[in-house]
Amino acid sequence: KREIFVRTPPAYDPAKTYPVVYVLDGEFNFEFVAAYLDYMFDNDAMPDMIVTGVRNVNRNRDYVPRADPNHPHTGEAAKFLPFVKNEWIDFIEDRYPASGEFVLVVHSFGRVFTLYALFQEPDLFDAYIALGSSAWVADRVLFEMADAYFAADGEKDSFVYMAVGENDGGPTIPSSQDLAKVFEEKAPDSLEWTFSITPRTDHFTNVPSGMHEAFMALFPSFGQARELNDVAREGGAAAVGVQYAQSLL
């Protein structure tokens, strides 16, 4: 049994449809992600979205796709992925007006699962936000999966954001850099991906910084159209031209 959390947006209207943000490790991350997105919506920086999280049961078991002798119980991500696809997503879609646009947000071993989900079910989410990845785990199994993913036929047009903190310890940074090189060498132009080393952060403080950068990259122009409409109503086409010229300075 898994406990599922749901936050509807501040201006929730059940007659509308909304993108849905899925958050792993809900007991740690759900409230933070939901509050962040509420704040950004209130300040016209992002669209309103439904946020859902799931309370973790066993992170090692559920998030890592191959057993790692240094981390007990790892290796059953292939059993957790069907829960996400066939139970969690269906649960939300049955009860809330989801638009069919899905974002997955995770951290650490959760990021391992996010990239595993991308490689195994690339159409399941539109955007994969993976922070603080332990790409070294399980003999770098993600590298094998990345090679197979890029070699396979089919569209690769997701949004992928990967970030680690510059003060993250152990092999996290170098292994993430190596995985980013695989993306650099093999990802098609249709795949919108970013890898970032977030300044002045570690494995945990990278979460708020990296998540903000990820969502700003996902919605780079949100709010501009509304602002231009307001300018046009007040000053006409000439005012819009001035606004555009100022944006180029």
GROMACS .gro file of C-alpha atoms in nm, residues 31-231:
model
  201
   31GLU     CA    1   0.502   1.991   0.022
   32PHE     CA    2   0.808   2.179  -0.100
   33VAL     CA    3   0.737   2.124  -0.471
   34ALA     CA    4   0.367   2.208  -0.429
   35ALA     CA    5   0.442   2.529  -0.236
   36TYR     CA    6   0.705   2.633  -0.490
   37LEU     CA    7   0.467   2.586  -0.783
   38ASP     CA    8   0.186   2.768  -0.599
   39TYR     CA    9   0.421   3.061  -0.540
   40MET     CA   10   0.536   3.071  -0.903
   41PHE     CA   11   0.176   3.059  -1.026
   42ASP     CA   12   0.073   3.336  -0.788
   43ASN     CA   13   0.351   3.549  -0.939
   44ASP     CA   14   0.252   3.467  -1.298
   45ALA     CA   15   0.577   3.280  -1.363
   46MET     CA   16   0.426   2.938  -1.439
   47PRO     CA   17   0.091   2.783  -1.526
   48ASP     CA   18  -0.124   2.633  -1.255
   49MET     CA   19  -0.064   2.260  -1.218
   50ILE     CA   20  -0.183   1.966  -1.013
   51VAL     CA   21   0.093   1.822  -0.794
   52THR     CA   22   0.094   1.466  -0.666
   53GLY     CA   23   0.344   1.277  -0.455
   54VAL     CA   24   0.376   0.922  -0.330
   55ARG     CA   25   0.516   0.826   0.010
   56ASN     CA   26   0.822   0.607  -0.024
   57VAL     CA   27   0.811   0.243   0.085
   58ASN     CA   28   1.163   0.122   0.001
   59ARG     CA   29   1.383   0.358  -0.200
   60ASN     CA   30   1.663   0.113  -0.274
   61ARG     CA   31   1.426  -0.154  -0.395
   62ASP     CA   32   1.195   0.066  -0.600
   63TYR     CA   33   1.432   0.314  -0.762
   64VAL     CA   34   1.741   0.116  -0.865
   65PRO     CA   35   1.699  -0.113  -1.170
   66ARG     CA   36   1.987  -0.350  -1.090
   67ALA     CA   37   2.100  -0.501  -0.759
   68ASP     CA   38   2.400  -0.328  -0.604
   69PRO     CA   39   2.579  -0.533  -0.333
   70ASN     CA   40   2.670  -0.212  -0.150
   71HIS     CA   41   2.306  -0.108  -0.117
   72PRO     CA   42   2.070  -0.373   0.021
   73HIS     CA   43   1.738  -0.454  -0.145
   74THR     CA   44   1.822  -0.271  -0.470
   75GLY     CA   45   1.721  -0.392  -0.812
   76GLU     CA   46   1.342  -0.396  -0.849
   77ALA     CA   47   1.268  -0.071  -1.034
   78ALA     CA   48   1.112  -0.284  -1.307
   79LYS     CA   49   0.833  -0.365  -1.059
   80PHE     CA   50   0.788  -0.006  -0.942
   81LEU     CA   51   0.756   0.140  -1.292
   82PRO     CA   52   0.426  -0.043  -1.364
   83PHE     CA   53   0.286   0.102  -1.040
   84VAL     CA   54   0.371   0.451  -1.164
   85LYS     CA   55   0.229   0.385  -1.510
   86ASN     CA   56  -0.077   0.173  -1.436
   87GLU     CA   57  -0.180   0.271  -1.083
   88TRP     CA   58  -0.054   0.614  -0.981
   89ILE     CA   59  -0.114   0.792  -1.312
   90ASP     CA   60  -0.448   0.614  -1.357
   91PHE     CA   61  -0.548   0.707  -1.000
   92ILE     CA   62  -0.489   1.077  -1.074
   93GLU     CA   63  -0.651   1.074  -1.417
   94ASP     CA   64  -0.961   0.900  -1.282
   95ARG     CA   65  -1.014   1.164  -1.012
   96TYR     CA   66  -0.872   1.491  -1.144
   97PRO     CA   67  -0.890   1.685  -1.474
   98ALA     CA   68  -0.542   1.601  -1.600
   99SER     CA   69  -0.445   1.745  -1.937
  100GLY     CA   70  -0.219   1.453  -2.030
  101GLU     CA   71   0.096   1.665  -1.982
  102PHE     CA   72   0.307   1.499  -1.714
  103VAL     CA   73   0.627   1.603  -1.533
  104LEU     CA   74   0.833   1.372  -1.309
  105VAL     CA   75   1.047   1.533  -1.035
  106VAL     CA   76   1.293   1.330  -0.829
  107HIS     CA   77   1.623   1.337  -0.638
  108SER     CA   78   1.924   1.108  -0.574
  109PHE     CA   79   1.825   0.742  -0.618
  110GLY     CA   80   1.496   0.886  -0.739
  111ARG     CA   81   1.686   1.047  -1.023
  112VAL     CA   82   1.820   0.703  -1.112
  113PHE     CA   83   1.459   0.592  -1.142
  114THR     CA   84   1.367   0.900  -1.347
  115LEU     CA   85   1.630   0.826  -1.608
  116TYR     CA   86   1.540   0.457  -1.597
  117ALA     CA   87   1.177   0.558  -1.668
  118LEU     CA   88   1.295   0.778  -1.956
  119PHE     CA   89   1.496   0.495  -2.108
  120GLN     CA   90   1.222   0.234  -2.061
  121GLU     CA   91   0.903   0.440  -2.107
  122PRO     CA   92   1.005   0.759  -2.291
  123ASP     CA   93   0.643   0.855  -2.366
  124LEU     CA   94   0.521   0.819  -2.009
  125PHE     CA   95   0.617   1.175  -1.910
  126ASP     CA   96   0.671   1.488  -2.114
  127ALA     CA   97   0.942   1.618  -1.882
  128TYR     CA   98   1.193   1.436  -1.660
  129ILE     CA   99   1.357   1.646  -1.387
  130ALA     CA  100   1.641   1.449  -1.226
  131LEU     CA  101   1.841   1.608  -0.944
  132GLY     CA  102   2.152   1.474  -0.769
  133SER     CA  103   2.175   1.154  -0.969
  134SER     CA  104   2.367   0.859  -0.831
  135ALA     CA  105   2.464   0.756  -1.184
  136TRP     CA  106   2.743   0.539  -1.042
  137VAL     CA  107   2.508   0.295  -0.869
  138ALA     CA  108   2.477  -0.071  -0.976
  139ASP     CA  109   2.790  -0.073  -1.194
  140ARG     CA  110   2.664   0.233  -1.384
  141VAL     CA  111   2.361   0.051  -1.517
  142LEU     CA  112   2.219   0.378  -1.649
  143PHE     CA  113   2.500   0.401  -1.902
  144GLU     CA  114   2.402   0.068  -2.056
  145MET     CA  115   2.040   0.176  -2.068
  146ALA     CA  116   2.129   0.512  -2.220
  147ASP     CA  117   2.325   0.342  -2.497
  148ALA     CA  118   2.030   0.114  -2.573
  149TYR     CA  119   1.782   0.402  -2.560
  150PHE     CA  120   1.974   0.616  -2.805
  151ALA     CA  121   2.038   0.320  -3.037
  152ALA     CA  122   1.669   0.226  -3.054
  153ASP     CA  123   1.427   0.358  -3.313
  154GLY     CA  124   1.146   0.594  -3.220
  155GLU     CA  125   1.094   0.959  -3.140
  156LYS     CA  126   1.303   1.112  -2.863
  157ASP     CA  127   1.142   1.445  -2.794
  158SER     CA  128   1.115   1.467  -2.415
  159PHE     CA  129   1.243   1.745  -2.190
  160VAL     CA  130   1.522   1.619  -1.963
  161TYR     CA  131   1.687   1.830  -1.692
  162MET     CA  132   1.976   1.685  -1.491
  163ALA     CA  133   2.161   1.874  -1.218
  164VAL     CA  134   2.407   1.803  -0.938
  165GLY     CA  135   2.545   2.033  -0.669
  166GLU     CA  136   2.903   2.149  -0.711
  167ASN     CA  137   2.980   2.029  -0.356
  168ASP     CA  138   2.818   1.688  -0.396
  169GLY     CA  139   3.048   1.417  -0.265
  170GLY     CA  140   3.183   1.086  -0.387
  171PRO     CA  141   3.141   0.982  -0.750
  172THR     CA  142   2.815   1.169  -0.806
  173ILE     CA  143   2.959   1.461  -1.004
  174PRO     CA  144   3.206   1.268  -1.222
  175SER     CA  145   2.956   0.992  -1.300
  176SER     CA  146   2.690   1.251  -1.386
  177GLN     CA  147   2.937   1.433  -1.611
  178ASP     CA  148   3.014   1.104  -1.785
  179LEU     CA  149   2.645   1.037  -1.838
  180ALA     CA  150   2.600   1.388  -1.975
  181LYS     CA  151   2.874   1.310  -2.228
  182VAL     CA  152   2.667   1.015  -2.349
  183PHE     CA  153   2.375   1.253  -2.405
  184GLU     CA  154   2.605   1.502  -2.577
  185GLU     CA  155   2.741   1.239  -2.814
  186LYS     CA  156   2.424   1.042  -2.886
  187ALA     CA  157   2.110   1.246  -2.813
  188PRO     CA  158   1.922   1.365  -3.123
  189ASP     CA  159   1.834   1.731  -3.166
  190SER     CA  160   1.470   1.649  -3.090
  191LEU     CA  161   1.557   1.563  -2.728
  192GLU     CA  162   1.566   1.881  -2.520
  193TRP     CA  163   1.814   1.806  -2.246
  194THR     CA  164   2.027   2.000  -1.999
  195PHE     CA  165   2.298   1.903  -1.755
  196SER     CA  166   2.401   2.153  -1.491
  197ILE     CA  167   2.635   2.169  -1.194
  198THR     CA  168   2.455   2.403  -0.956
  199PRO     CA  169   2.689   2.654  -0.784
  200ARG     CA  170   2.717   2.669  -0.403
  201THR     CA  171   2.504   2.359  -0.344
  202ASP     CA  172   2.555   2.004  -0.224
  203HIS     CA  173   2.359   1.683  -0.270
  204PHE     CA  174   2.056   1.821  -0.084
  205THR     CA  175   2.065   2.198  -0.133
  206ASN     CA  176   2.084   2.131  -0.506
  207VAL     CA  177   1.717   2.029  -0.492
  208PRO     CA  178   1.557   2.377  -0.462
  209SER     CA  179   1.816   2.542  -0.689
  210GLY     CA  180   1.809   2.271  -0.952
  211MET     CA  181   1.432   2.240  -0.947
  212HIS     CA  182   1.389   2.614  -0.998
  213GLU     CA  183   1.628   2.615  -1.292
  214ALA     CA  184   1.452   2.312  -1.439
  215PHE     CA  185   1.104   2.466  -1.425
  216MET     CA  186   1.228   2.797  -1.558
  217ALA     CA  187   1.377   2.610  -1.852
  218LEU     CA  188   1.054   2.415  -1.898
  219PHE     CA  189   0.841   2.734  -1.903
  220PRO     CA  190   1.086   2.999  -2.029
  221SER     CA  191   0.830   3.244  -2.167
  222PHE     CA  192   0.526   3.188  -1.948
  223GLY     CA  193   0.354   3.512  -1.856
  224GLN     CA  194   0.502   3.713  -2.141
  225ALA     CA  195   0.194   3.679  -2.361
  226ARG     CA  196  -0.031   3.806  -2.080
  227GLU     CA  197   0.204   4.097  -2.018
  228LEU     CA  198   0.206   4.190  -2.388
  229ASN     CA  199  -0.173   4.173  -2.400
  230ASP     CA  200  -0.191   4.420  -2.112
  231VAL     CA  201   0.057   4.650  -2.288
   0.00000   0.00000   0.00000
